[in-house]
């Protein structure tokens, strides 16, 4: 959508700066209600000034020269305004003045400038799998600005609580044109968290002086994370596959159910990550790619058996990895086929293996949450607590033991 601006130029004199009956002439620029004045370094006899028309009055040669000069300034300011519009940047009264005076080398602090600066810096800190979400947020911000303000950019100082609240409303009301579902609450909050990270960067850069999120509260809804039950995990382990790609992806998934590794970490796993642990057994020692936090996990028999299965596989030997490498997109596509063949009704993604390790394999078997937290590479136990659900099977087992005890006491 095309940006629409209101633009005006007037010339005025400053009566409060009179010297020997002469007053300085100022240009007044107005863009979208923003007004700015600057001196033209021209003087005129105050008695010869037509205040309504904003020009000198009279037939004197000096008046004609002054008016010709003002007309040239008007035309130059008009050209500056048009050039700013053609560039597609943010058009402000200050920007027009700076362009006219040749002092526009300093780019205004706008939302687009902040997003671009953040993404350029983040290239060296974040993995592409994380960084790409900031580009998605950037696209939604652009759509919001076009829909709400009929422009593609905004000054950072214009971002306030109302801007954030309106952006939230826009995200909740957004209806995708493709196959995707509308955003749920937590999806909306993720975009706002990314915007908050960028405005916090603007604060540190001193591009803004106050935090627009100061009175805004991020509101997450607790969502149970899907995982495989013991029955579902066993069904997947025992299933025979005639198609090699499905067999390999099943093995990768089950391996992560017993190690808690994320997709990106299991794909880069090499022999150098397998070390002798404090107990004399094999451990996986790796830095999580997402957070760069060390993970130390003893290798359970089920995981070890899968590793041994692929130690001479031609696809992994070529890349010097423990397992054949698949793209995340292909893995998740194959998992849907695997779920159908195993009679699992859940929508499987690779991350469910990590949830299964936390819930079914460790916590439900009495492994302390602090230990699980360390193996998952969490910096806070609170992060792991989302997995500490009370399973129906656990309730059943605990109550069965209680029944036996109560019966025994009588």
Short mmCIF file of C-alpha atoms in Angstrom, two decimals:
data_model
loop_
_atom_site.label_atom_id
_atom_site.label_comp_id
_atom_site.label_asym_id
_atom_site.label_seq_id
_atom_site.Cartn_x
_atom_site.Cartn_y
_atom_site.Cartn_z
CA UNK A 1 0.00 0.00 0.00
CA UNK A 2 1.32 3.40 -0.97
CA UNK A 3 2.49 5.72 1.78
CA UNK A 4 0.41 8.94 1.99
CA UNK A 5 1.85 12.06 3.64
CA UNK A 6 0.60 15.61 4.12
CA UNK A 7 3.26 18.18 3.27
CA UNK A 8 3.39 21.94 3.52
CA UNK A 9 5.91 24.81 3.34
CA UNK A 10 5.46 28.29 4.78
CA UNK A 11 7.79 31.24 5.30
CA UNK A 12 7.52 33.35 8.43
CA UNK A 13 9.51 36.10 10.16
CA UNK A 14 10.56 36.20 13.80
CA UNK A 15 9.36 39.49 15.25
CA UNK A 16 11.09 38.66 18.54
CA UNK A 17 14.48 38.77 16.80
CA UNK A 18 14.15 42.23 15.23
CA UNK A 19 17.36 44.17 14.64
CA UNK A 20 17.15 47.71 13.34
CA UNK A 21 13.66 47.05 12.04
CA UNK A 22 14.67 43.89 10.15
CA UNK A 23 13.52 40.34 11.02
CA UNK A 24 15.02 36.94 10.11
CA UNK A 25 13.04 34.74 7.69
CA UNK A 26 12.34 31.13 8.72
CA UNK A 27 11.03 28.19 6.75
CA UNK A 28 8.25 26.19 8.37
CA UNK A 29 7.93 22.57 7.15
CA UNK A 30 4.89 20.45 8.02
CA UNK A 31 4.72 16.69 7.37
CA UNK A 32 1.82 14.68 8.82
CA UNK A 33 1.30 17.25 11.55
CA UNK A 34 4.96 17.42 12.54
CA UNK A 35 6.21 21.02 12.30
CA UNK A 36 9.82 22.16 12.22
CA UNK A 37 11.37 25.60 11.70
CA UNK A 38 14.82 26.62 10.56
CA UNK A 39 16.45 29.93 9.72
CA UNK A 40 17.20 30.80 6.08
CA UNK A 41 19.86 33.37 6.99
CA UNK A 42 17.86 36.02 5.15
CA UNK A 43 16.54 39.24 6.67
CA UNK A 44 13.74 41.58 5.59
CA UNK A 45 12.27 44.83 6.80
CA UNK A 46 9.39 43.70 9.02
CA UNK A 47 7.16 46.40 7.57
CA UNK A 48 7.62 44.87 4.10
CA UNK A 49 6.48 41.37 5.06
CA UNK A 50 3.13 39.96 3.93
CA UNK A 51 2.32 37.60 6.80
CA UNK A 52 -0.68 35.97 5.09
CA UNK A 53 1.15 35.12 1.84
CA UNK A 54 4.54 34.51 3.48
CA UNK A 55 6.47 36.73 1.06
CA UNK A 56 7.89 40.23 0.89
CA UNK A 57 5.56 43.00 -0.33
CA UNK A 58 6.50 45.92 -2.49
CA UNK A 59 8.21 46.56 -5.84
CA UNK A 60 11.71 47.27 -4.56
CA UNK A 61 14.47 45.28 -6.26
CA UNK A 62 15.59 43.90 -2.87
CA UNK A 63 12.07 42.54 -2.24
CA UNK A 64 12.00 40.86 -5.67
CA UNK A 65 15.39 39.20 -4.95
CA UNK A 66 14.17 38.02 -1.56
CA UNK A 67 10.97 36.54 -3.01
CA UNK A 68 12.91 34.82 -5.83
CA UNK A 69 15.21 33.29 -3.21
CA UNK A 70 12.22 32.05 -1.17
CA UNK A 71 10.70 30.46 -4.28
CA UNK A 72 13.95 28.62 -4.96
CA UNK A 73 13.95 27.36 -1.35
CA UNK A 74 10.35 26.21 -1.75
CA UNK A 75 11.20 24.27 -4.91
CA UNK A 76 14.32 22.73 -3.32
CA UNK A 77 12.36 21.62 -0.25
CA UNK A 78 9.74 20.10 -2.56
CA UNK A 79 12.43 18.13 -4.38
CA UNK A 80 13.87 16.88 -1.06
CA UNK A 81 10.41 15.72 -0.02
CA UNK A 82 9.84 13.88 -3.32
CA UNK A 83 13.25 12.20 -3.18
CA UNK A 84 12.57 10.93 0.34
CA UNK A 85 9.26 9.50 -0.87
CA UNK A 86 10.92 7.78 -3.82
CA UNK A 87 13.48 6.18 -1.51
CA UNK A 88 10.60 4.54 0.33
CA UNK A 89 11.97 5.59 3.71
CA UNK A 90 10.25 7.41 6.54
CA UNK A 91 9.30 10.95 5.46
CA UNK A 92 9.35 13.47 8.32
CA UNK A 93 9.67 17.25 8.58
CA UNK A 94 13.09 16.76 10.17
CA UNK A 95 14.19 14.48 7.31
CA UNK A 96 13.15 17.09 4.71
CA UNK A 97 15.02 19.83 6.58
CA UNK A 98 18.14 17.67 6.96
CA UNK A 99 18.09 16.73 3.28
CA UNK A 100 17.81 20.41 2.32
CA UNK A 101 20.62 21.49 4.64
CA UNK A 102 22.80 18.49 3.73
CA UNK A 103 22.86 17.25 7.30
CA UNK A 104 20.97 14.00 6.67
CA UNK A 105 23.97 11.67 6.97
CA UNK A 106 22.57 10.35 10.24
CA UNK A 107 19.78 7.93 9.47
CA UNK A 108 16.68 8.49 11.65
CA UNK A 109 16.04 5.93 14.36
CA UNK A 110 13.21 3.94 12.80
CA UNK A 111 11.75 0.50 13.37
CA UNK A 112 13.16 -0.76 10.05
CA UNK A 113 16.62 0.46 10.96
CA UNK A 114 16.41 -1.28 14.34
CA UNK A 115 15.21 -4.59 12.86
CA UNK A 116 17.93 -4.57 10.20
CA UNK A 117 20.62 -3.71 12.77
CA UNK A 118 19.39 -6.47 15.12
CA UNK A 119 19.31 -9.10 12.38
CA UNK A 120 22.77 -8.14 11.12
CA UNK A 121 24.23 -8.50 14.63
CA UNK A 122 22.26 -11.69 15.35
CA UNK A 123 23.78 -13.45 12.30
CA UNK A 124 26.85 -14.10 14.42
CA UNK A 125 24.96 -15.10 17.58
CA UNK A 126 21.90 -17.08 16.50
CA UNK A 127 21.45 -20.18 14.41
CA UNK A 128 19.48 -19.69 11.20
CA UNK A 129 16.70 -21.86 12.64
CA UNK A 130 16.20 -19.17 15.32
CA UNK A 131 17.06 -16.08 13.27
CA UNK A 132 14.53 -16.88 10.54
CA UNK A 133 11.71 -16.31 13.05
CA UNK A 134 12.81 -12.66 13.40
CA UNK A 135 12.35 -12.23 9.65
CA UNK A 136 8.81 -13.61 10.00
CA UNK A 137 8.11 -11.08 12.79
CA UNK A 138 9.53 -8.34 10.55
CA UNK A 139 7.06 -9.28 7.80
CA UNK A 140 4.14 -9.13 10.21
CA UNK A 141 5.29 -5.71 11.48
CA UNK A 142 5.40 -4.40 7.90
CA UNK A 143 1.88 -5.71 7.19
CA UNK A 144 0.64 -4.14 10.43
CA UNK A 145 2.16 -0.74 9.58
CA UNK A 146 0.60 -0.82 6.12
CA UNK A 147 -2.82 -1.78 7.49
CA UNK A 148 -2.82 0.56 10.48
CA UNK A 149 -0.78 3.58 9.37
CA UNK A 150 -0.66 3.20 5.57
CA UNK A 151 3.15 3.22 5.62
CA UNK A 152 5.98 0.71 5.88
CA UNK A 153 8.10 2.32 8.59
CA UNK A 154 7.75 4.29 11.80
CA UNK A 155 9.99 6.28 14.11
CA UNK A 156 11.06 4.36 17.20
CA UNK A 157 9.78 7.14 19.45
CA UNK A 158 6.28 6.46 18.08
CA UNK A 159 6.30 2.89 19.46
CA UNK A 160 4.36 2.92 22.72
CA UNK A 161 1.94 0.75 24.69
CA UNK A 162 -0.90 1.42 22.23
CA UNK A 163 1.30 0.41 19.27
CA UNK A 164 2.11 -2.90 20.99
CA UNK A 165 -1.52 -3.55 21.96
CA UNK A 166 -2.68 -2.77 18.40
CA UNK A 167 0.00 -5.07 16.96
CA UNK A 168 -1.23 -7.85 19.26
CA UNK A 169 -4.81 -7.32 18.05
CA UNK A 170 -3.61 -7.39 14.43
CA UNK A 171 -1.81 -10.70 14.97
CA UNK A 172 -4.82 -12.30 16.66
CA UNK A 173 -7.13 -11.19 13.85
CA UNK A 174 -4.75 -12.16 11.03
CA UNK A 175 -6.16 -14.86 8.75
CA UNK A 176 -3.50 -16.66 6.67
CA UNK A 177 -4.22 -17.12 2.97
CA UNK A 178 -2.38 -20.45 2.83
CA UNK A 179 -2.89 -23.74 4.63
CA UNK A 180 -1.59 -22.47 7.94
CA UNK A 181 -3.88 -22.10 10.94
CA UNK A 182 -4.51 -18.70 12.60
CA UNK A 183 -2.04 -17.91 15.37
CA UNK A 184 -2.81 -19.13 18.86
CA UNK A 185 -2.04 -17.04 21.95
CA UNK A 186 1.50 -18.35 22.40
CA UNK A 187 2.28 -17.77 18.71
CA UNK A 188 1.21 -14.13 19.09
CA UNK A 189 3.31 -13.78 22.24
CA UNK A 190 6.42 -15.09 20.45
CA UNK A 191 6.22 -12.23 17.94
CA UNK A 192 5.83 -9.72 20.78
CA UNK A 193 8.77 -11.24 22.65
CA UNK A 194 10.93 -10.76 19.55
CA UNK A 195 9.75 -7.15 19.22
CA UNK A 196 10.54 -6.60 22.91
CA UNK A 197 14.06 -7.97 22.43
CA UNK A 198 14.59 -5.46 19.65
CA UNK A 199 13.22 -2.49 21.62
CA UNK A 200 15.47 -3.53 24.53
CA UNK A 201 18.36 -3.35 22.06
CA UNK A 202 17.19 0.16 21.08
CA UNK A 203 17.28 1.15 24.76
CA UNK A 204 20.85 -0.11 25.11
CA UNK A 205 21.82 1.76 21.93
CA UNK A 206 20.12 4.88 23.38
CA UNK A 207 17.95 5.15 20.25
CA UNK A 208 14.95 5.45 22.59
CA UNK A 209 14.77 6.78 26.14
CA UNK A 210 11.83 4.81 27.55
CA UNK A 211 10.73 1.17 27.40
CA UNK A 212 7.50 0.82 25.37
CA UNK A 213 6.92 -2.60 26.99
CA UNK A 214 7.11 -1.18 30.53
CA UNK A 215 3.37 -1.64 31.21
CA UNK A 216 2.80 -4.55 28.83
CA UNK A 217 2.61 -8.10 30.14
CA UNK A 218 3.49 -11.14 28.03
CA UNK A 219 0.74 -13.69 28.65
CA UNK A 220 1.65 -17.31 27.97
CA UNK A 221 -0.93 -20.07 28.13
CA UNK A 222 0.24 -23.37 29.56
CA UNK A 223 0.15 -26.03 26.85
CA UNK A 224 0.76 -29.72 27.44
CA UNK A 225 3.61 -30.87 25.23
CA UNK A 226 2.91 -34.05 23.29
CA UNK A 227 5.01 -37.12 24.00
CA UNK A 228 4.85 -40.87 23.36
CA UNK A 229 3.50 -43.13 26.06
CA UNK A 230 5.45 -46.27 26.96
CA UNK A 231 3.00 -48.31 24.86
CA UNK A 232 3.44 -46.00 21.81
CA UNK A 233 7.23 -45.95 22.17
CA UNK A 234 7.37 -49.77 22.30
CA UNK A 235 5.07 -50.01 19.27
CA UNK A 236 7.43 -47.80 17.29
CA UNK A 237 10.53 -49.71 18.43
CA UNK A 238 9.07 -53.07 17.41
CA UNK A 239 7.68 -51.99 14.04
CA UNK A 240 9.42 -53.49 10.99
CA UNK A 241 9.83 -51.18 7.98
CA UNK A 242 10.49 -52.27 4.41
CA UNK A 243 11.38 -48.71 3.33
CA UNK A 244 14.92 -47.78 4.41
CA UNK A 245 14.30 -44.05 4.88
CA UNK A 246 11.44 -44.75 7.30
CA UNK A 247 13.53 -47.28 9.24
CA UNK A 248 16.40 -44.80 9.61
CA UNK A 249 14.17 -41.91 10.72
CA UNK A 250 12.38 -44.22 13.19
CA UNK A 251 15.78 -45.18 14.64
CA UNK A 252 16.85 -41.53 14.88
CA UNK A 253 13.61 -40.66 16.65
CA UNK A 254 13.84 -43.57 19.12
CA UNK A 255 17.51 -42.76 19.78
CA UNK A 256 16.47 -39.25 20.83
CA UNK A 257 13.67 -40.67 22.98
CA UNK A 258 16.45 -42.35 25.02
CA UNK A 259 18.96 -39.48 24.95
CA UNK A 260 16.90 -36.28 24.92
CA UNK A 261 18.92 -34.80 22.05
CA UNK A 262 17.31 -32.27 19.71
CA UNK A 263 17.25 -32.88 15.94
CA UNK A 264 20.08 -30.43 15.18
CA UNK A 265 22.34 -32.03 17.81
CA UNK A 266 21.80 -35.63 16.77
CA UNK A 267 22.49 -34.71 13.14
CA UNK A 268 25.95 -33.37 14.03
CA UNK A 269 26.80 -36.18 16.47
CA UNK A 270 30.22 -37.73 15.79
CA UNK A 271 32.45 -40.30 17.49
CA UNK A 272 34.29 -37.46 19.26
CA UNK A 273 31.11 -36.73 21.24
CA UNK A 274 31.11 -40.24 22.77
CA UNK A 275 33.36 -40.32 25.85
CA UNK A 276 34.01 -42.57 28.84
CA UNK A 277 32.01 -41.21 31.77
CA UNK A 278 32.72 -41.10 35.50
CA UNK A 279 30.99 -44.49 35.87
CA UNK A 280 33.10 -46.14 33.17
CA UNK A 281 30.16 -46.22 30.76
CA UNK A 282 29.75 -44.37 27.46
CA UNK A 283 28.33 -40.85 27.69
CA UNK A 284 27.32 -38.24 25.11
CA UNK A 285 29.11 -34.94 25.74
CA UNK A 286 28.06 -32.19 23.37
CA UNK A 287 27.32 -28.46 23.28
CA UNK A 288 23.70 -27.80 22.38
CA UNK A 289 23.71 -25.88 19.11
CA UNK A 290 20.69 -23.79 20.10
CA UNK A 291 22.09 -22.49 23.41
CA UNK A 292 25.76 -23.51 23.40
CA UNK A 293 25.16 -25.16 26.79
CA UNK A 294 27.05 -28.42 27.54
CA UNK A 295 25.01 -31.62 27.71
CA UNK A 296 26.31 -34.76 29.45
CA UNK A 297 24.08 -37.80 29.10
CA UNK A 298 24.83 -41.47 29.90
CA UNK A 299 23.94 -43.67 26.93
CA UNK A 300 21.13 -46.11 27.75
CA UNK A 301 21.25 -49.65 26.25
CA UNK A 302 18.48 -48.90 23.72
CA UNK A 303 20.36 -45.87 22.41
CA UNK A 304 23.67 -47.76 22.30
CA UNK A 305 22.12 -50.57 20.28
CA UNK A 306 20.88 -48.06 17.66
CA UNK A 307 24.31 -46.38 17.47
CA UNK A 308 26.01 -49.72 16.83
CA UNK A 309 23.53 -50.44 14.06
CA UNK A 310 24.82 -47.45 12.06
CA UNK A 311 28.54 -47.55 12.81
CA UNK A 312 29.34 -48.85 9.32
CA UNK A 313 26.50 -47.21 7.39
CA UNK A 314 27.74 -45.72 4.11
CA UNK A 315 25.74 -42.48 4.45
CA UNK A 316 27.08 -41.66 7.91
CA UNK A 317 30.65 -42.75 7.06
CA UNK A 318 30.72 -40.28 4.16
CA UNK A 319 30.03 -37.33 6.52
CA UNK A 320 31.91 -38.78 9.50
CA UNK A 321 28.72 -38.62 11.59
CA UNK A 322 27.21 -41.36 13.71
CA UNK A 323 23.91 -41.28 11.81
CA UNK A 324 22.84 -40.59 8.21
CA UNK A 325 21.85 -36.95 7.82
CA UNK A 326 18.32 -35.88 6.80
CA UNK A 327 16.81 -32.41 6.60
CA UNK A 328 14.45 -31.45 9.41
CA UNK A 329 11.64 -31.00 6.90
CA UNK A 330 12.07 -34.52 5.50
CA UNK A 331 12.36 -36.06 8.97
CA UNK A 332 9.08 -34.51 10.11
CA UNK A 333 7.40 -35.56 6.86
CA UNK A 334 8.57 -39.16 7.28
CA UNK A 335 7.47 -39.19 10.94
CA UNK A 336 3.88 -38.63 9.85
CA UNK A 337 4.12 -41.77 7.68
CA UNK A 338 5.72 -43.65 10.57
CA UNK A 339 2.94 -42.59 12.98
CA UNK A 340 0.29 -43.91 10.57
CA UNK A 341 2.06 -47.24 10.16
CA UNK A 342 2.51 -47.60 13.93
CA UNK A 343 -1.10 -46.70 14.70
CA UNK A 344 -0.08 -43.55 16.59
CA UNK A 345 -2.78 -40.88 16.34
CA UNK A 346 -0.59 -37.96 17.46
CA UNK A 347 0.96 -35.49 15.01
CA UNK A 348 4.60 -36.51 15.32
CA UNK A 349 7.45 -34.03 15.05
CA UNK A 350 11.05 -34.76 15.91
CA UNK A 351 10.89 -32.59 19.03
CA UNK A 352 8.36 -35.01 20.54
CA UNK A 353 11.29 -37.42 21.02
CA UNK A 354 12.86 -34.92 23.43
CA UNK A 355 9.55 -34.58 25.28
CA UNK A 356 9.29 -38.39 25.45
CA UNK A 357 12.76 -38.63 26.99
CA UNK A 358 11.81 -36.07 29.64
CA UNK A 359 8.40 -37.50 30.44
CA UNK A 360 8.10 -41.23 29.66
CA UNK A 361 11.73 -42.40 29.85
CA UNK A 362 13.10 -40.40 32.80
CA UNK A 363 10.63 -38.51 35.03
CA UNK A 364 7.96 -41.23 35.03
CA UNK A 365 10.66 -43.75 36.03
CA UNK A 366 11.70 -41.75 39.07
CA UNK A 367 14.71 -39.85 37.70
CA UNK A 368 14.91 -36.57 39.70
CA UNK A 369 13.89 -33.46 37.79
CA UNK A 370 17.26 -31.82 38.56
CA UNK A 371 19.05 -34.68 36.78
CA UNK A 372 16.67 -34.53 33.80
CA UNK A 373 17.20 -30.77 33.59
CA UNK A 374 20.98 -31.23 33.34
CA UNK A 375 20.67 -33.90 30.64
CA UNK A 376 18.33 -31.70 28.59
CA UNK A 377 20.77 -28.78 28.83
CA UNK A 378 18.33 -26.49 30.61
CA UNK A 379 19.82 -23.63 32.62
CA UNK A 380 16.82 -23.53 34.96
CA UNK A 381 14.87 -26.38 36.54
CA UNK A 382 11.75 -24.25 35.95
CA UNK A 383 12.18 -24.87 32.22
CA UNK A 384 12.10 -28.63 32.83
CA UNK A 385 8.99 -28.43 35.01
CA UNK A 386 6.79 -28.22 31.92
CA UNK A 387 7.55 -31.92 31.48
CA UNK A 388 6.85 -32.87 35.11
CA UNK A 389 3.27 -33.87 34.42
CA UNK A 390 1.59 -36.47 36.60
CA UNK A 391 1.00 -39.41 34.29
CA UNK A 392 -2.11 -41.56 34.71
CA UNK A 393 0.06 -44.66 34.84
CA UNK A 394 2.13 -43.11 37.63
CA UNK A 395 -1.05 -42.29 39.56
CA UNK A 396 -2.24 -45.86 39.08
CA UNK A 397 1.09 -47.32 40.28
CA UNK A 398 1.26 -45.03 43.32
CA UNK A 399 -2.35 -45.77 44.33
CA UNK A 400 -1.81 -49.53 43.89
CA UNK A 401 1.09 -49.38 46.33
CA UNK A 402 -1.06 -47.34 48.72
CA UNK A 403 -3.89 -49.89 48.54
CA UNK A 404 -1.50 -52.73 49.41
CA UNK A 405 -0.18 -50.76 52.35
CA UNK A 406 -3.64 -49.91 53.67
CA UNK A 407 -4.83 -53.51 53.30
CA UNK A 408 -1.67 -54.71 55.04
CA UNK A 409 -2.21 -52.33 57.96
CA UNK A 410 -5.64 -53.87 58.56
#
